[in-house]
PDB file of C-alpha atoms and ligand atoms in Angstrom:
ATOM      1  CA  MET Q   1      38.390  81.143  84.693  1.00  0.00           C
ATOM      2  CA  SER Q   2      39.258  79.593  81.345  1.00  0.00           C
ATOM      3  CA  MET Q   3      38.781  75.872  80.833  1.00  0.00           C
ATOM      4  CA  ASP Q   4      40.837  75.134  77.757  1.00  0.00           C
ATOM      5  CA  THR Q   5      44.163  73.782  78.937  1.00  0.00           C
ATOM      6  CA  ILE Q   6      45.690  70.820  80.755  1.00  0.00           C
ATOM      7  CA  GLN Q   7      46.461  73.264  83.537  1.00  0.00           C
ATOM      8  CA  ASP Q   8      42.794  74.317  83.765  1.00  0.00           C
ATOM      9  CA  LEU Q   9      41.643  70.716  83.758  1.00  0.00           C
ATOM     10  CA  PHE Q  10      44.137  69.790  86.445  1.00  0.00           C
ATOM     11  CA  GLU Q  11      43.288  72.728  88.684  1.00  0.00           C
ATOM     12  CA  HIS Q  12      39.567  72.041  88.349  1.00  0.00           C
ATOM     13  CA  GLY Q  13      40.009  68.357  89.215  1.00  0.00           C
ATOM     14  CA  LEU Q  14      42.347  69.062  92.098  1.00  0.00           C
ATOM     15  CA  GLU Q  15      39.993  71.600  93.682  1.00  0.00           C
ATOM     16  CA  ASP Q  16      37.075  69.215  93.218  1.00  0.00           C
ATOM     17  CA  ILE Q  17      38.768  66.263  94.940  1.00  0.00           C
ATOM     18  CA  TYR Q  18      40.144  68.579  97.642  1.00  0.00           C
ATOM     19  CA  HIS Q  19      36.587  69.542  98.509  1.00  0.00           C
ATOM     20  CA  ALA Q  20      35.394  65.935  98.222  1.00  0.00           C
ATOM     21  CA  GLU Q  21      38.048  64.699 100.669  1.00  0.00           C
ATOM     22  CA  HIS Q  22      36.921  67.285 103.229  1.00  0.00           C
ATOM     23  CA  GLN Q  23      33.306  66.234 102.825  1.00  0.00           C
ATOM     24  CA  LEU Q  24      34.359  62.616 103.261  1.00  0.00           C
ATOM     25  CA  LEU Q  25      36.147  63.363 106.521  1.00  0.00           C
ATOM     26  CA  ASP Q  26      32.764  64.246 108.009  1.00  0.00           C
ATOM     27  CA  ALA Q  27      30.926  61.488 106.163  1.00  0.00           C
ATOM     28  CA  LEU Q  28      33.304  58.759 107.369  1.00  0.00           C
ATOM     29  CA  GLU Q  29      32.661  59.903 110.915  1.00  0.00           C
ATOM     30  CA  ASP Q  30      28.915  59.540 110.293  1.00  0.00           C
ATOM     31  CA  PHE Q  31      29.398  56.120 108.676  1.00  0.00           C
ATOM     32  CA  GLU Q  32      31.407  54.992 111.712  1.00  0.00           C
ATOM     33  CA  GLU Q  33      28.932  56.351 114.252  1.00  0.00           C
ATOM     34  CA  ASN Q  34      26.021  54.764 112.398  1.00  0.00           C
ATOM     35  CA  THR Q  35      27.662  51.323 112.246  1.00  0.00           C
ATOM     36  CA  GLU Q  36      27.401  48.696 114.955  1.00  0.00           C
ATOM     37  CA  HIS Q  37      29.428  45.945 113.257  1.00  0.00           C
ATOM     38  CA  GLU Q  38      32.935  46.305 114.745  1.00  0.00           C
ATOM     39  CA  ASP Q  39      35.066  45.427 111.710  1.00  0.00           C
ATOM     40  CA  ILE Q  40      33.053  47.670 109.431  1.00  0.00           C
ATOM     41  CA  ALA Q  41      33.181  50.567 111.900  1.00  0.00           C
ATOM     42  CA  ARG Q  42      36.951  50.101 112.190  1.00  0.00           C
ATOM     43  CA  ALA Q  43      37.358  50.207 108.414  1.00  0.00           C
ATOM     44  CA  PHE Q  44      35.610  53.611 108.404  1.00  0.00           C
ATOM     45  CA  ALA Q  45      37.764  54.898 111.278  1.00  0.00           C
ATOM     46  CA  ASP Q  46      40.962  53.726 109.549  1.00  0.00           C
ATOM     47  CA  HIS Q  47      39.970  55.287 106.270  1.00  0.00           C
ATOM     48  CA  ARG Q  48      39.124  58.535 108.027  1.00  0.00           C
ATOM     49  CA  GLU Q  49      42.712  58.692 109.285  1.00  0.00           C
ATOM     50  CA  GLU Q  50      43.976  57.996 105.782  1.00  0.00           C
ATOM     51  CA  THR Q  51      41.737  60.765 104.482  1.00  0.00           C
ATOM     52  CA  GLU Q  52      43.517  63.256 106.748  1.00  0.00           C
ATOM     53  CA  ASP Q  53      46.820  62.213 105.160  1.00  0.00           C
ATOM     54  CA  GLN Q  54      45.278  62.427 101.711  1.00  0.00           C
ATOM     55  CA  ILE Q  55      44.228  66.022 102.344  1.00  0.00           C
ATOM     56  CA  GLU Q  56      47.802  66.859 103.371  1.00  0.00           C
ATOM     57  CA  ARG Q  57      49.134  65.220 100.209  1.00  0.00           C
ATOM     58  CA  LEU Q  58      46.693  67.261  98.133  1.00  0.00           C
ATOM     59  CA  GLU Q  59      47.977  70.416  99.836  1.00  0.00           C
ATOM     60  CA  GLU Q  60      51.494  69.405  98.806  1.00  0.00           C
ATOM     61  CA  VAL Q  61      50.271  68.896  95.250  1.00  0.00           C
ATOM     62  CA  PHE Q  62      48.742  72.402  95.238  1.00  0.00           C
ATOM     63  CA  ASP Q  63      52.087  73.693  96.475  1.00  0.00           C
ATOM     64  CA  LEU Q  64      54.010  71.897  93.718  1.00  0.00           C
ATOM     65  CA  PHE Q  65      51.478  73.232  91.198  1.00  0.00           C
ATOM     66  CA  GLY Q  66      52.088  76.733  92.542  1.00  0.00           C
ATOM     67  CA  GLU Q  67      48.532  77.472  93.638  1.00  0.00           C
ATOM     68  CA  PRO Q  68      47.030  77.840  97.121  1.00  0.00           C
ATOM     69  CA  PRO Q  69      44.710  74.961  98.152  1.00  0.00           C
ATOM     70  CA  GLU Q  70      41.181  75.855  97.183  1.00  0.00           C
ATOM     71  CA  LYS Q  71      37.962  73.898  97.209  1.00  0.00           C
ATOM     72  CA  GLU Q  72      35.489  73.764  94.378  1.00  0.00           C
ATOM     73  CA  GLU Q  73      32.022  72.588  95.340  1.00  0.00           C
ATOM     74  CA  CYS Q  74      32.003  68.860  94.561  1.00  0.00           C
ATOM     75  CA  ASP Q  75      28.407  68.155  93.579  1.00  0.00           C
ATOM     76  CA  GLY Q  76      29.225  64.507  92.851  1.00  0.00           C
ATOM     77  CA  ILE Q  77      30.115  63.559  96.410  1.00  0.00           C
ATOM     78  CA  GLU Q  78      27.553  66.042  97.736  1.00  0.00           C
ATOM     79  CA  GLY Q  79      24.844  64.140  95.852  1.00  0.00           C
ATOM     80  CA  LEU Q  80      25.991  60.758  97.166  1.00  0.00           C
ATOM     81  CA  LEU Q  81      26.019  62.093 100.714  1.00  0.00           C
ATOM     82  CA  GLN Q  82      22.614  63.661 100.317  1.00  0.00           C
ATOM     83  CA  GLU Q  83      21.234  60.306  99.197  1.00  0.00           C
ATOM     84  CA  TYR Q  84      22.874  58.789 102.247  1.00  0.00           C
ATOM     85  CA  GLU Q  85      21.223  61.283 104.610  1.00  0.00           C
ATOM     86  CA  GLU Q  86      17.848  60.534 103.060  1.00  0.00           C
ATOM     87  CA  PHE Q  87      18.365  56.821 103.611  1.00  0.00           C
ATOM     88  CA  VAL Q  88      19.325  57.349 107.266  1.00  0.00           C
ATOM     89  CA  ALA Q  89      16.257  59.561 107.732  1.00  0.00           C
ATOM     90  CA  ALA Q  90      14.095  56.575 106.747  1.00  0.00           C
ATOM     91  CA  GLU Q  91      15.277  54.922 110.011  1.00  0.00           C
ATOM     92  CA  PRO Q  92      16.493  51.559 108.714  1.00  0.00           C
ATOM     93  CA  SER Q  93      17.173  48.660 111.086  1.00  0.00           C
ATOM     94  CA  GLN Q  94      20.734  48.480 112.409  1.00  0.00           C
ATOM     95  CA  GLU Q  95      21.694  45.556 110.137  1.00  0.00           C
ATOM     96  CA  VAL Q  96      20.319  47.292 107.080  1.00  0.00           C
ATOM     97  CA  MET Q  97      22.131  50.452 108.121  1.00  0.00           C
ATOM     98  CA  ASP Q  98      25.445  48.587 108.510  1.00  0.00           C
ATOM     99  CA  TYR Q  99      25.120  47.043 105.068  1.00  0.00           C
ATOM    100  CA  HIS Q 100      24.047  50.291 103.479  1.00  0.00           C
ATOM    101  CA  ASN Q 101      26.932  52.200 105.087  1.00  0.00           C
ATOM    102  CA  MET Q 102      29.336  49.966 103.185  1.00  0.00           C
ATOM    103  CA  ALA Q 103      27.422  50.484  99.952  1.00  0.00           C
ATOM    104  CA  ALA Q 104      27.456  54.265 100.401  1.00  0.00           C
ATOM    105  CA  ALA Q 105      31.175  54.286 101.225  1.00  0.00           C
ATOM    106  CA  GLU Q 106      31.968  52.077  98.224  1.00  0.00           C
ATOM    107  CA  LYS Q 107      30.212  54.548  95.949  1.00  0.00           C
ATOM    108  CA  THR Q 108      32.364  57.375  97.269  1.00  0.00           C
ATOM    109  CA  GLU Q 109      35.502  55.269  96.739  1.00  0.00           C
ATOM    110  CA  HIS Q 110      34.579  54.730  93.101  1.00  0.00           C
ATOM    111  CA  TYR Q 111      34.184  58.470  92.674  1.00  0.00           C
ATOM    112  CA  GLU Q 112      37.581  59.140  94.246  1.00  0.00           C
ATOM    113  CA  ILE Q 113      39.307  56.395  92.262  1.00  0.00           C
ATOM    114  CA  ALA Q 114      37.997  57.898  89.028  1.00  0.00           C
ATOM    115  CA  ALA Q 115      39.054  61.384  90.130  1.00  0.00           C
ATOM    116  CA  TYR Q 116      42.621  60.386  91.035  1.00  0.00           C
ATOM    117  CA  GLY Q 117      42.940  58.127  88.018  1.00  0.00           C
ATOM    118  CA  ASN Q 118      42.190  61.097  85.786  1.00  0.00           C
ATOM    119  CA  LEU Q 119      44.387  63.596  87.620  1.00  0.00           C
ATOM    120  CA  ILE Q 120      47.563  61.491  87.479  1.00  0.00           C
ATOM    121  CA  PRO Q 121      48.106  61.646  83.675  1.00  0.00           C
ATOM    122  CA  LEU Q 122      47.419  65.395  83.797  1.00  0.00           C
ATOM    123  CA  ALA Q 123      50.080  65.812  86.504  1.00  0.00           C
ATOM    124  CA  ASP Q 124      52.467  63.748  84.365  1.00  0.00           C
ATOM    125  CA  GLN Q 125      51.722  65.914  81.357  1.00  0.00           C
ATOM    126  CA  LEU Q 126      52.426  69.052  83.396  1.00  0.00           C
ATOM    127  CA  GLY Q 127      55.773  67.619  84.507  1.00  0.00           C
ATOM    128  CA  LEU Q 128      54.635  67.456  88.136  1.00  0.00           C
ATOM    129  CA  ASP Q 129      56.372  64.154  88.823  1.00  0.00           C
ATOM    130  CA  GLU Q 130      56.304  64.491  92.586  1.00  0.00           C
ATOM    131  CA  GLY Q 131      52.668  65.580  92.451  1.00  0.00           C
ATOM    132  CA  ALA Q 132      51.789  62.540  90.350  1.00  0.00           C
ATOM    133  CA  ASP Q 133      53.463  60.291  92.945  1.00  0.00           C
ATOM    134  CA  LEU Q 134      51.437  61.868  95.760  1.00  0.00           C
ATOM    135  CA  LEU Q 135      48.207  61.436  93.795  1.00  0.00           C
ATOM    136  CA  GLU Q 136      49.222  57.858  93.084  1.00  0.00           C
ATOM    137  CA  GLU Q 137      49.563  57.246  96.834  1.00  0.00           C
ATOM    138  CA  ASN Q 138      46.053  58.576  97.407  1.00  0.00           C
ATOM    139  CA  LEU Q 139      44.749  56.433  94.565  1.00  0.00           C
ATOM    140  CA  ARG Q 140      46.323  53.310  96.044  1.00  0.00           C
ATOM    141  CA  GLU Q 141      44.759  54.010  99.452  1.00  0.00           C
ATOM    142  CA  GLU Q 142      41.333  54.446  97.862  1.00  0.00           C
ATOM    143  CA  GLN Q 143      41.727  51.194  95.940  1.00  0.00           C
ATOM    144  CA  ASP Q 144      42.745  49.350  99.113  1.00  0.00           C
ATOM    145  CA  ALA Q 145      39.836  50.877 101.038  1.00  0.00           C
ATOM    146  CA  LEU Q 146      37.430  49.764  98.297  1.00  0.00           C
ATOM    147  CA  GLU Q 147      38.864  46.226  98.333  1.00  0.00           C
ATOM    148  CA  GLU Q 148      38.484  46.047 102.107  1.00  0.00           C
ATOM    149  CA  LEU Q 149      34.886  47.210 101.925  1.00  0.00           C
ATOM    150  CA  LYS Q 150      34.129  44.724  99.175  1.00  0.00           C
ATOM    151  CA  GLU Q 151      35.508  41.906 101.318  1.00  0.00           C
ATOM    152  CA  LEU Q 152      33.465  43.042 104.313  1.00  0.00           C
ATOM    153  CA  THR Q 153      30.382  43.151 102.101  1.00  0.00           C
ATOM    154  CA  GLU Q 154      31.040  39.585 100.948  1.00  0.00           C
ATOM    155  CA  GLN Q 155      31.513  38.405 104.535  1.00  0.00           C
ATOM    156  CA  PHE Q 156      28.398  40.187 105.795  1.00  0.00           C
ATOM    157  CA  GLU Q 157      25.926  37.907 107.571  1.00  0.00           C
ATOM    158  CA  MET Q 158      23.001  38.337 105.204  1.00  0.00           C
ATOM    159  CA  ASP Q 159      20.837  36.159 107.444  1.00  0.00           C
ATOM    160  CA  ALA Q 160      20.674  39.034 109.892  1.00  0.00           C
ATOM    161  CA  ILE Q 161      18.374  40.859 107.456  1.00  0.00           C
ATOM    162  CA  PRO Q 162      14.913  39.417 106.736  1.00  0.00           C
ATOM    163  CA  ALA Q 163      14.441  38.673 103.044  1.00  0.00           C
ATOM    164  CA  GLU Q 164      11.016  40.291 103.002  1.00  0.00           C
TER     165      GLU Q 164
HETATM  166 FE1  FE2 B 229      39.869  59.814 100.029  1.00  0.00          FE
END
């Protein structure tokens, strides 16, 4: 596969985020199951539902682009999730786990925001107006999810975790 054109760049990015969204479907389920704090767990459950819609939108974008939906191993998200698994394996206390789940999810949101933010101008350049709108919708959901997580992080009862 050549990697010299806007089309190549777009296809590569689209396949990467398509894989990442699938990985995140599973990860958000883990984040939710590993969280005791109700509001935080609900944020993960809500974003998991949004992720299902995002995957459908990506499939529409593939369709508009004229290619079948394909995944390309997304080592970026894979790495973040591997780090997460290692942290869970260290058996943190529940409060530490809750806090860390938000941190891990926020990192994935930043990855996705960067990915969508870079795909949209490529879609524009390729004349895929409808595709750009769909990617924009995904981007907005990721930004909202990040904002919600940031607020929950700010509201988190730090006193529940011993300082040392
Ligand atoms: Fe997503």
